[in-house]
Coordinates of C-alpha atoms in Angstrom, one line a residue:
M1 CA 34.6 -61.7 8.2
E2 CA 35.6 -59.0 6.0
E3 CA 34.4 -56.4 4.4
S4 CA 35.6 -52.8 2.5
L5 CA 34.8 -50.3 0.9
D6 CA 36.5 -49.5 -2.4
D7 CA 37.6 -46.4 -3.8
S8 CA 34.3 -45.9 -5.6
D9 CA 32.2 -46.9 -2.7
Q10 CA 33.6 -44.3 -0.8
V11 CA 31.5 -41.5 0.8
V12 CA 33.1 -38.0 -0.1
A13 CA 31.2 -34.0 0.7
D14 CA 30.0 -32.3 -2.3
D15 CA 30.4 -29.1 -1.0
S16 CA 28.6 -28.3 -4.5
D17 CA 25.5 -29.9 -4.5
T18 CA 22.7 -29.1 -1.6
P19 CA 22.3 -31.5 1.1
W20 CA 19.2 -33.7 0.4
F21 CA 18.1 -32.8 3.9
Q22 CA 17.7 -29.4 2.6
D23 CA 16.2 -29.9 -0.6
P24 CA 12.5 -30.3 -0.5
A25 CA 12.6 -31.6 -4.1
R26 CA 14.7 -34.5 -3.5
S27 CA 12.8 -38.0 -3.5
K28 CA 15.3 -40.3 -2.6
P29 CA 18.3 -39.4 -0.9
F30 CA 20.0 -42.5 -0.4
T31 CA 21.3 -45.9 -2.6
L32 CA 21.9 -48.9 -1.3
F33 CA 25.3 -49.9 -2.3
K34 CA 25.9 -53.2 1.2
T35 CA 24.3 -56.0 2.7
L36 CA 25.6 -57.3 4.6
D37 CA 24.0 -60.9 6.3
F38 CA 24.8 -62.6 9.5
V39 CA 24.2 -66.1 10.4
E40 CA 22.7 -64.5 14.4
E41 CA 20.2 -62.3 14.8
C42 CA 21.4 -58.5 15.6
Y43 CA 20.0 -56.5 18.7
C44 CA 22.5 -53.3 18.3
T45 CA 24.3 -51.1 16.2
A46 CA 27.2 -47.9 16.3
L47 CA 28.3 -46.1 13.6
F48 CA 32.5 -44.4 14.0
P49 CA 31.1 -40.8 15.1
W50 CA 33.8 -38.9 14.4
S51 CA 35.8 -37.5 11.3
E52 CA 38.3 -34.8 10.9
Q53 CA 36.5 -31.4 11.8
S54 CA 36.0 -33.7 15.2
L55 CA 39.0 -32.4 16.9
G56 CA 38.1 -29.1 17.5
A57 CA 35.5 -30.1 19.9
L58 CA 37.2 -33.2 21.7
W59 CA 38.5 -32.2 24.8
Y60 CA 37.7 -28.4 24.6
G61 CA 41.0 -28.4 21.7
E62 CA 43.4 -29.8 24.8
K63 CA 44.8 -32.1 21.2
D64 CA 44.5 -30.4 19.3
K65 CA 48.7 -29.2 18.4
E66 CA 49.3 -33.2 19.5
L67 CA 47.4 -34.3 16.4
Q68 CA 46.4 -32.1 14.0
D69 CA 49.0 -32.2 11.8
G70 CA 48.7 -36.5 10.6
P71 CA 48.3 -38.9 13.3
W72 CA 44.3 -38.1 13.8
V73 CA 43.8 -37.6 10.2
Q74 CA 45.4 -41.0 9.7
M75 CA 43.2 -42.5 12.3
I76 CA 40.0 -41.6 11.1
S77 CA 40.7 -42.8 7.4
D78 CA 40.9 -46.0 9.1
W79 CA 37.8 -45.9 11.4
S80 CA 35.7 -44.3 9.2
G81 CA 32.4 -45.6 9.2
A82 CA 33.3 -48.9 11.1
L83 CA 30.1 -50.5 12.3
A84 CA 30.7 -52.3 16.1
I85 CA 27.2 -55.0 15.9
G86 CA 25.9 -56.6 19.3
T87 CA 24.5 -60.4 18.5
L88 CA 23.9 -63.0 20.9
D89 CA 26.8 -63.5 22.6
S90 CA 29.2 -61.4 20.7
L91 CA 30.2 -58.1 19.9
L92 CA 30.9 -57.4 15.8
V93 CA 33.2 -54.7 14.7
I94 CA 33.2 -54.6 10.7
P95 CA 35.9 -52.1 9.5
L96 CA 34.3 -50.3 6.1
S97 CA 37.9 -48.3 4.9
A98 CA 39.6 -49.3 2.1
S99 CA 42.7 -46.6 3.4
R100 CA 44.0 -50.0 5.6
P101 CA 42.7 -53.3 4.8
R102 CA 41.3 -55.2 8.4
K103 CA 39.5 -57.9 9.0
G104 CA 36.6 -58.1 11.0
L105 CA 36.5 -59.1 14.5
S106 CA 34.3 -60.9 16.5
V107 CA 34.2 -60.6 20.3
F108 CA 32.8 -63.3 22.3
V109 CA 31.3 -62.4 25.9
P110 CA 32.6 -64.7 28.8
K111 CA 30.6 -68.1 29.6
Q112 CA 29.0 -66.8 32.8
E113 CA 27.5 -63.9 31.0
Q114 CA 26.3 -66.8 27.3
N115 CA 22.9 -66.7 25.9
T116 CA 22.6 -62.7 26.8
P117 CA 22.3 -60.2 23.8
V118 CA 24.9 -57.5 23.6
M119 CA 21.8 -54.6 23.9
A120 CA 23.9 -51.7 23.8
V121 CA 27.3 -50.3 22.3
G122 CA 29.2 -47.0 22.0
W123 CA 32.3 -45.8 20.7
A124 CA 34.8 -44.3 22.7
L125 CA 38.1 -42.5 23.3
P126 CA 40.8 -42.7 25.8
F127 CA 42.3 -39.2 26.4
E128 CA 45.8 -40.7 27.0
A129 CA 46.0 -42.9 23.6
P130 CA 43.6 -41.3 21.4
L131 CA 44.5 -42.3 18.7
E132 CA 43.1 -46.1 19.4
P133 CA 39.2 -45.9 19.9
L134 CA 37.7 -48.2 22.0
I135 CA 33.8 -50.3 21.8
V136 CA 31.8 -50.2 24.8
F137 CA 29.4 -52.3 25.1
S138 CA 26.8 -54.3 27.6
A139 CA 25.4 -57.9 28.1
G140 CA 23.0 -58.1 31.0
S141 CA 24.4 -56.3 33.6
I142 CA 28.2 -56.0 32.7
I143 CA 30.2 -53.4 30.7
Y144 CA 32.9 -54.3 28.6
I145 CA 34.9 -52.1 27.2
L146 CA 36.9 -54.0 23.6
N147 CA 40.1 -52.3 22.1
P148 CA 39.5 -53.2 18.3
V149 CA 43.2 -52.4 17.6
K150 CA 44.1 -55.2 19.5
G151 CA 41.2 -57.1 19.5
E152 CA 40.9 -58.2 23.1
I153 CA 38.4 -57.3 26.0
I154 CA 40.8 -54.6 28.0
G155 CA 37.9 -54.1 30.4
H156 CA 34.9 -55.3 32.5
L157 CA 32.5 -53.4 35.0
R158 CA 29.9 -54.4 37.6
G159 CA 27.7 -52.5 39.6
H160 CA 24.1 -52.7 38.1
G161 CA 21.2 -54.3 39.4
G162 CA 19.4 -55.0 36.5
P163 CA 20.0 -55.3 32.6
I164 CA 21.5 -52.5 30.8
T165 CA 19.2 -50.2 28.6
S166 CA 21.7 -48.1 26.9
I167 CA 25.3 -46.7 26.4
V168 CA 25.7 -42.8 26.0
I169 CA 28.9 -41.6 24.9
H170 CA 29.9 -37.6 26.2
P171 CA 30.4 -36.1 22.7
T172 CA 32.7 -33.5 24.0
H173 CA 35.1 -35.6 26.4
P174 CA 34.3 -39.1 24.6
Y175 CA 36.1 -40.8 27.6
L176 CA 33.5 -40.4 29.4
F177 CA 29.9 -42.3 29.1
C178 CA 26.8 -43.4 30.5
T179 CA 25.0 -46.4 31.2
T180 CA 20.9 -46.7 32.3
S181 CA 19.4 -49.6 33.4
R182 CA 16.2 -51.5 34.8
D183 CA 17.0 -50.8 38.0
F184 CA 16.3 -47.2 38.0
T185 CA 19.2 -45.9 37.4
T186 CA 22.1 -44.0 35.3
R187 CA 25.5 -44.2 36.0
I188 CA 28.6 -41.9 35.1
Y189 CA 32.1 -44.0 34.4
D190 CA 35.2 -42.6 33.5
L191 CA 38.2 -44.6 31.2
T192 CA 40.8 -42.6 32.5
L193 CA 40.0 -44.4 36.2
S194 CA 40.9 -47.4 37.1
P195 CA 38.4 -50.1 38.9
Q196 CA 37.5 -49.3 42.9
Q197 CA 38.4 -53.0 44.7
G198 CA 37.0 -52.0 47.6
P199 CA 34.1 -49.3 48.8
D200 CA 35.0 -46.7 49.7
N201 CA 31.3 -44.8 50.7
P202 CA 30.4 -42.2 52.4
C203 CA 29.6 -42.3 56.4
W204 CA 25.3 -41.7 57.1
P205 CA 25.6 -40.2 60.5
P206 CA 25.9 -40.4 62.8
S207 CA 28.0 -43.3 62.0
K208 CA 31.4 -42.1 60.8
V209 CA 32.9 -45.3 59.0
S210 CA 32.2 -46.0 55.4
S211 CA 28.2 -47.5 54.3
L212 CA 27.8 -51.4 53.6
G213 CA 24.7 -50.0 51.1
G214 CA 25.9 -51.1 48.5
A215 CA 24.8 -50.6 44.5
P216 CA 20.7 -50.6 45.8
H217 CA 21.6 -47.1 47.5
G218 CA 23.2 -45.8 44.7
L219 CA 27.0 -46.7 46.5
Q220 CA 30.1 -49.1 46.0
A221 CA 29.5 -52.9 46.5
S222 CA 31.9 -54.7 49.1
E223 CA 33.2 -56.6 45.9
P224 CA 35.9 -55.3 43.2
E225 CA 34.1 -53.2 41.0
G226 CA 35.9 -54.9 38.0
M227 CA 39.4 -55.4 35.9
G228 CA 41.4 -52.9 33.2
V229 CA 40.1 -50.2 32.7
G230 CA 37.1 -47.5 33.6
R231 CA 35.9 -46.5 36.9
C232 CA 32.2 -45.4 38.1
V233 CA 32.3 -41.6 39.4
S234 CA 28.5 -40.9 39.8
V235 CA 25.2 -42.6 40.7
L236 CA 22.2 -41.2 39.5
C237 CA 19.9 -43.0 41.9
G238 CA 16.0 -43.8 41.5
G239 CA 13.3 -43.6 44.3
P240 CA 10.7 -41.3 45.5
S241 CA 13.1 -38.6 46.6
G242 CA 13.2 -37.6 43.3
G243 CA 14.4 -39.9 40.6
H244 CA 13.3 -42.4 37.9
E245 CA 10.7 -45.1 39.5
A246 CA 10.9 -47.4 36.2
A247 CA 13.7 -48.5 34.5
V248 CA 15.5 -45.7 32.6
L249 CA 15.2 -45.8 29.1
S250 CA 17.9 -43.6 27.7
A251 CA 20.1 -40.5 28.4
A252 CA 21.7 -37.5 26.8
F253 CA 25.1 -35.5 27.6
H254 CA 24.0 -31.5 27.7
P255 CA 27.2 -30.9 24.8
T256 CA 28.9 -27.8 27.3
H257 CA 27.4 -28.0 30.4
P258 CA 27.3 -30.7 33.0
L259 CA 24.4 -31.8 32.7
I260 CA 22.9 -35.3 31.3
A261 CA 19.3 -35.8 30.1
T262 CA 18.0 -38.8 30.6
C263 CA 13.7 -40.7 30.0
G264 CA 12.4 -44.0 30.7
L265 CA 9.4 -46.1 32.1
D266 CA 7.9 -44.0 34.0
R267 CA 6.9 -41.5 31.7
A268 CA 9.4 -38.8 33.2
V269 CA 12.0 -36.8 31.4
K270 CA 14.3 -35.4 33.7
I271 CA 18.0 -33.3 33.9
W272 CA 20.8 -33.4 36.2
N273 CA 23.7 -32.1 37.4
F274 CA 26.9 -34.4 37.7
S275 CA 30.8 -34.0 38.4
A276 CA 33.2 -35.1 36.0
S277 CA 35.8 -34.8 38.1
P278 CA 38.0 -37.4 38.8
S279 CA 37.8 -38.5 42.2
N280 CA 38.3 -41.4 44.4
Q281 CA 34.3 -41.2 46.4
L282 CA 31.7 -42.3 44.3
A283 CA 28.8 -39.1 43.7
R284 CA 25.9 -39.8 44.7
E285 CA 22.5 -37.8 43.1
D286 CA 18.7 -38.3 43.7
K287 CA 17.2 -35.4 42.9
P288 CA 17.1 -33.9 39.3
L289 CA 17.5 -29.8 38.5
F290 CA 14.4 -30.9 36.1
S291 CA 11.6 -33.2 36.8
S292 CA 8.1 -33.5 34.3
S293 CA 6.1 -36.5 33.8
R294 CA 3.3 -34.4 31.6
I295 CA 5.2 -34.1 28.2
H296 CA 4.0 -37.7 27.4
K297 CA 1.7 -40.1 28.5
A298 CA 3.6 -43.5 27.9
R299 CA 7.0 -44.2 28.3
V300 CA 9.6 -41.9 26.9
I301 CA 12.4 -43.8 25.3
S302 CA 14.9 -41.4 23.5
V303 CA 16.0 -38.0 24.8
S304 CA 18.6 -35.7 22.7
W305 CA 19.7 -32.5 23.2
L306 CA 19.0 -30.1 20.7
S307 CA 20.4 -26.8 22.0
T308 CA 21.9 -25.6 25.1
D309 CA 18.3 -25.3 26.3
T310 CA 16.3 -27.6 24.4
L311 CA 15.5 -30.7 23.9
I312 CA 13.8 -33.3 21.6
T313 CA 11.8 -36.6 22.7
H314 CA 10.0 -39.3 21.8
S315 CA 6.9 -42.1 23.5
A316 CA 5.7 -44.9 22.9
P317 CA 2.1 -45.1 21.7
A318 CA -0.3 -44.7 25.1
L319 CA -2.8 -47.1 26.7
M320 CA -6.0 -44.7 26.6
R321 CA -9.9 -45.7 28.1
H322 CA -12.6 -44.0 25.9
R323 CA -14.7 -41.8 27.8
G324 CA -13.2 -43.4 31.1
R325 CA -14.7 -46.6 30.1
K326 CA -12.8 -49.9 31.2
D327 CA -13.8 -51.7 29.0
D328 CA -13.6 -49.8 26.3
I329 CA -9.4 -49.9 25.3
Y330 CA -7.3 -47.7 22.5
Y331 CA -3.8 -47.4 21.9
E332 CA -3.0 -43.4 20.9
D333 CA -0.8 -42.9 18.6
G334 CA 2.9 -41.7 20.4
T335 CA 4.4 -38.3 20.0
M336 CA 7.2 -36.8 19.0
T337 CA 8.1 -33.3 21.2
I338 CA 10.4 -30.6 21.2
F339 CA 10.3 -28.5 24.3
R340 CA 12.7 -25.7 25.8
W341 CA 13.7 -26.3 29.0
I342 CA 12.8 -22.4 31.3
G343 CA 15.0 -23.0 34.4
F344 CA 18.9 -23.5 32.3
D345 CA 19.1 -20.1 32.5
R346 CA 18.6 -20.0 36.3
F347 CA 21.1 -22.3 37.2
F348 CA 23.9 -21.3 34.5
P349 CA 23.1 -17.9 34.4
A350 CA 25.2 -15.7 31.5
G351 CA 28.3 -14.5 32.2
Q352 CA 28.7 -16.2 35.8
E353 CA 30.6 -19.1 37.3
I354 CA 28.7 -22.0 37.7
G355 CA 28.2 -23.5 41.4
R356 CA 30.4 -25.9 42.9
V357 CA 26.4 -27.2 43.6
L358 CA 23.5 -26.9 42.1
R359 CA 20.1 -27.5 44.1
G360 CA 16.8 -26.8 42.9
C361 CA 13.1 -26.6 45.0
S362 CA 10.7 -29.6 45.3
S363 CA 8.8 -28.4 42.4
D364 CA 11.6 -29.1 40.8
Y365 CA 12.3 -32.4 40.8
H366 CA 8.7 -33.5 41.5
E367 CA 6.5 -32.2 39.0
S368 CA 8.4 -29.3 37.8
S369 CA 6.5 -27.2 35.3
S370 CA 9.4 -25.0 33.9
F371 CA 9.1 -26.0 30.6
T372 CA 7.2 -24.8 27.5
L373 CA 6.3 -26.9 24.5
I374 CA 7.4 -25.7 21.1
S375 CA 6.6 -28.5 18.4
T376 CA 4.2 -31.5 19.1
S377 CA 4.0 -34.9 16.5
S378 CA 2.0 -38.2 16.3
L379 CA 4.6 -41.0 15.4
P380 CA 3.3 -43.8 13.6
Q381 CA 2.2 -46.9 16.2
Q382 CA 4.3 -49.7 14.7
T383 CA 7.7 -47.0 15.2
R384 CA 10.6 -49.3 16.4
H385 CA 13.3 -46.8 16.8
V386 CA 14.8 -43.2 16.6
H387 CA 17.9 -41.8 15.7
V388 CA 18.3 -38.1 16.0
T389 CA 22.1 -37.1 14.0
Q390 CA 23.4 -33.8 13.6
T391 CA 25.4 -33.0 10.5
F392 CA 27.9 -30.9 9.1
T393 CA 25.5 -27.6 8.2
S394 CA 24.8 -27.5 11.9
D395 CA 21.4 -29.8 10.9
Y396 CA 19.5 -32.1 13.0
I397 CA 17.6 -35.3 11.2
L398 CA 15.5 -37.9 12.9
A399 CA 15.9 -40.9 11.8
L400 CA 12.6 -42.6 12.2
S401 CA 12.7 -46.7 11.9
L402 CA 9.8 -48.7 10.3
P403 CA 9.2 -52.4 9.9
D404 CA 10.1 -51.8 6.2
S405 CA 11.6 -48.6 5.9
V406 CA 13.1 -45.2 7.2
R407 CA 11.5 -42.0 7.4
L408 CA 13.8 -39.7 7.0
Y409 CA 12.6 -35.8 9.1
N410 CA 14.9 -32.5 9.3
V411 CA 13.9 -30.9 12.8
A412 CA 14.0 -27.4 11.7
N413 CA 10.8 -28.3 9.5
F414 CA 9.0 -29.6 12.4
H415 CA 5.7 -27.0 12.9
P416 CA 5.0 -25.7 15.8
R417 CA 2.0 -27.5 18.2
V418 CA -1.8 -26.2 16.4
I419 CA -3.6 -24.4 19.8
A420 CA -6.7 -24.1 20.4
P421 CA -8.6 -21.2 19.4
D422 CA -10.8 -18.9 22.5
P423 CA -14.1 -19.9 22.0
P424 CA -16.2 -17.3 21.1
E425 CA -17.9 -14.9 23.3
R426 CA -22.2 -15.9 24.0
E427 CA -24.9 -14.6 26.1
P428 CA -25.1 -17.8 28.6
P429 CA -29.5 -19.0 27.4
E430 CA -31.5 -18.6 29.8
R431 CA -32.4 -21.7 32.0
D432 CA -35.8 -23.4 32.7
I433 CA -34.8 -25.0 35.7
E434 CA -38.4 -26.7 36.8
S435 CA -38.6 -27.7 33.4
E436 CA -35.2 -29.3 33.5
F437 CA -35.4 -31.0 36.4
K438 CA -39.3 -32.7 35.5
N439 CA -36.9 -34.3 32.9
V440 CA -34.8 -36.2 35.0
R441 CA -34.5 -39.5 35.3
L442 CA -32.5 -41.8 37.6
D443 CA -32.1 -45.4 35.4
D444 CA -31.6 -42.8 32.1
E445 CA -27.5 -43.8 30.8
E446 CA -28.8 -42.8 27.6
E447 CA -25.1 -40.9 26.0
E448 CA -24.1 -38.3 23.3
E449 CA -23.2 -40.0 20.2
D450 CA -20.0 -39.7 19.4
Q451 CA -18.4 -36.6 16.8
P452 CA -15.4 -37.4 14.7
I453 CA -12.3 -35.3 15.6
T454 CA -11.6 -33.4 12.5
T455 CA -8.7 -30.9 14.4
F456 CA -6.5 -32.3 16.9
F457 CA -5.4 -29.1 19.0
G458 CA -2.1 -29.5 21.2
K459 CA -0.7 -31.1 18.3
S460 CA 1.4 -30.3 15.1
P461 CA 1.3 -31.0 11.4
E462 CA 3.1 -33.8 10.3
P463 CA 6.7 -31.9 8.8
Q464 CA 8.3 -33.0 5.5
R465 CA 9.5 -36.0 5.3
W466 CA 11.9 -38.5 3.0
E467 CA 11.1 -42.4 3.0
V468 CA 13.6 -45.4 2.4
L469 CA 12.1 -47.9 1.6
V470 CA 13.8 -51.3 2.5
P471 CA 13.8 -54.4 -0.1
G472 CA 13.3 -57.9 1.5
A473 CA 13.1 -56.4 5.0
Q474 CA 9.6 -58.2 5.4
G475 CA 9.1 -56.0 9.2
S476 CA 12.6 -56.9 10.3
V477 CA 14.0 -53.7 10.5
Q478 CA 14.9 -52.9 14.1
A479 CA 16.6 -49.7 14.3
S480 CA 18.6 -47.4 11.8
V481 CA 21.5 -44.5 12.4
L482 CA 23.2 -41.5 10.3
G483 CA 26.8 -40.8 9.9
F484 CA 28.9 -39.0 8.0
G485 CA 26.9 -35.7 8.8
G486 CA 24.0 -37.3 7.4
Q487 CA 25.4 -38.9 4.2
L488 CA 25.9 -42.6 5.3
L489 CA 22.8 -44.8 6.9
V490 CA 22.7 -47.8 8.3
T491 CA 19.8 -50.0 8.8
L492 CA 19.5 -52.9 11.3
G493 CA 16.8 -55.9 10.3
K494 CA 17.0 -58.8 12.6
R495 CA 19.9 -60.9 10.4
R496 CA 20.8 -58.3 8.1
V497 CA 22.6 -55.0 7.6
C498 CA 22.0 -52.9 4.9
I499 CA 24.1 -50.1 4.4
W500 CA 23.2 -46.7 2.3
R501 CA 25.2 -43.7 1.1
E502 CA 23.5 -40.7 -0.4
M503 CA 22.5 -40.1 -3.4
L504 CA 24.3 -37.1 -5.6
R505 CA 22.8 -35.2 -8.4

């Protein structure tokens, strides 16, 4: 499939126009300008994430002098707006740039993974060759690294014991990426290294030889890790010692510190320290710096960092019992929660060097109370996907995908939680104990009549939103992503991808 944007379709920022996410009067922020139809069913998508301004933030500016004159600008011009779409048995790459027309690319997974959908995908940049972006995607429990410039898979990696649920690229070191899985673990990979061809595990005392515990214990297996490029450098283990006790669904790298947040099916949000330094020995961590399952009532599907100590998470609807009765159940709306991790300053005090080993206490990695809730909003039960992106103005935009539309929010407009007022002070009434006991009956099953709830304490009022209706969706919208600093919107249907651009005044 060959698709490109002509000159009139290019997304160009207009500094004189107020961005739609800062203009409450803007009722229609996007206009549809392209649809792509596919024979195969689509499962995931990722937009090329970098711009000309991204170079200063990548690799702490180490590549500025090498790339700032022209090569970086040309690479951005070639790949801006490129889409990677995961389908059954294949990955599609659709370049939308008109500066250098390219044909669409379709890459099939190897035969042993056929009839397996590509469920996770992300864009990466190798440190040695930053002008050749890579695409990391997964089919089942196997990771594949694609070079879209050459049009070939240059590596595959194994290690997970279950299907991979998400792939996340480091925001400032894009040669690092992590994968979450249904095997309760999160694995961090380094694209500057080659796969390990044999186990190099630490010994378990009193033995003095390398352990052969393998992947179930967060160690390297006795078989080769893979071929090509990439190596697992750290495993965040699951289990009752402090890790996730169910499938891990999403993760997010901290933008400036060696931290990664994870969330999963066990309702828990965890924050881990990890080491990104190259080493032949696999790092293994089973105790996070923060863990809590009291932020949400159901599985936590996504997590993102908003600042150095503030995160935003969202959960699925929670199955609840009415007054504890087993036969009276209902679904409570999922929630979008913004919370602050209070323990950040304890582990990373300002003006001091970060210690080589960071270790919390039992109250940190079992059920921590070092957080405060800032905002909690209800989500529609039809919510299928949530995507958070940062714009050029440093605003965070949230795209909430519903079956037939996408709701857009500026996180800055979220309201604080409504706190229940203190009850008024009243003198307790005099009780006649003798008369109360005379009226007691052992077979009395009368229950108080339910009173309608008029105020939901603990939750926030709904913030201002913008809504984009997807034409012809018929309940097929699966996900949506924002790009170009909030100027481009991509909605993913079962067999149709719609591309929207900002409607400028």
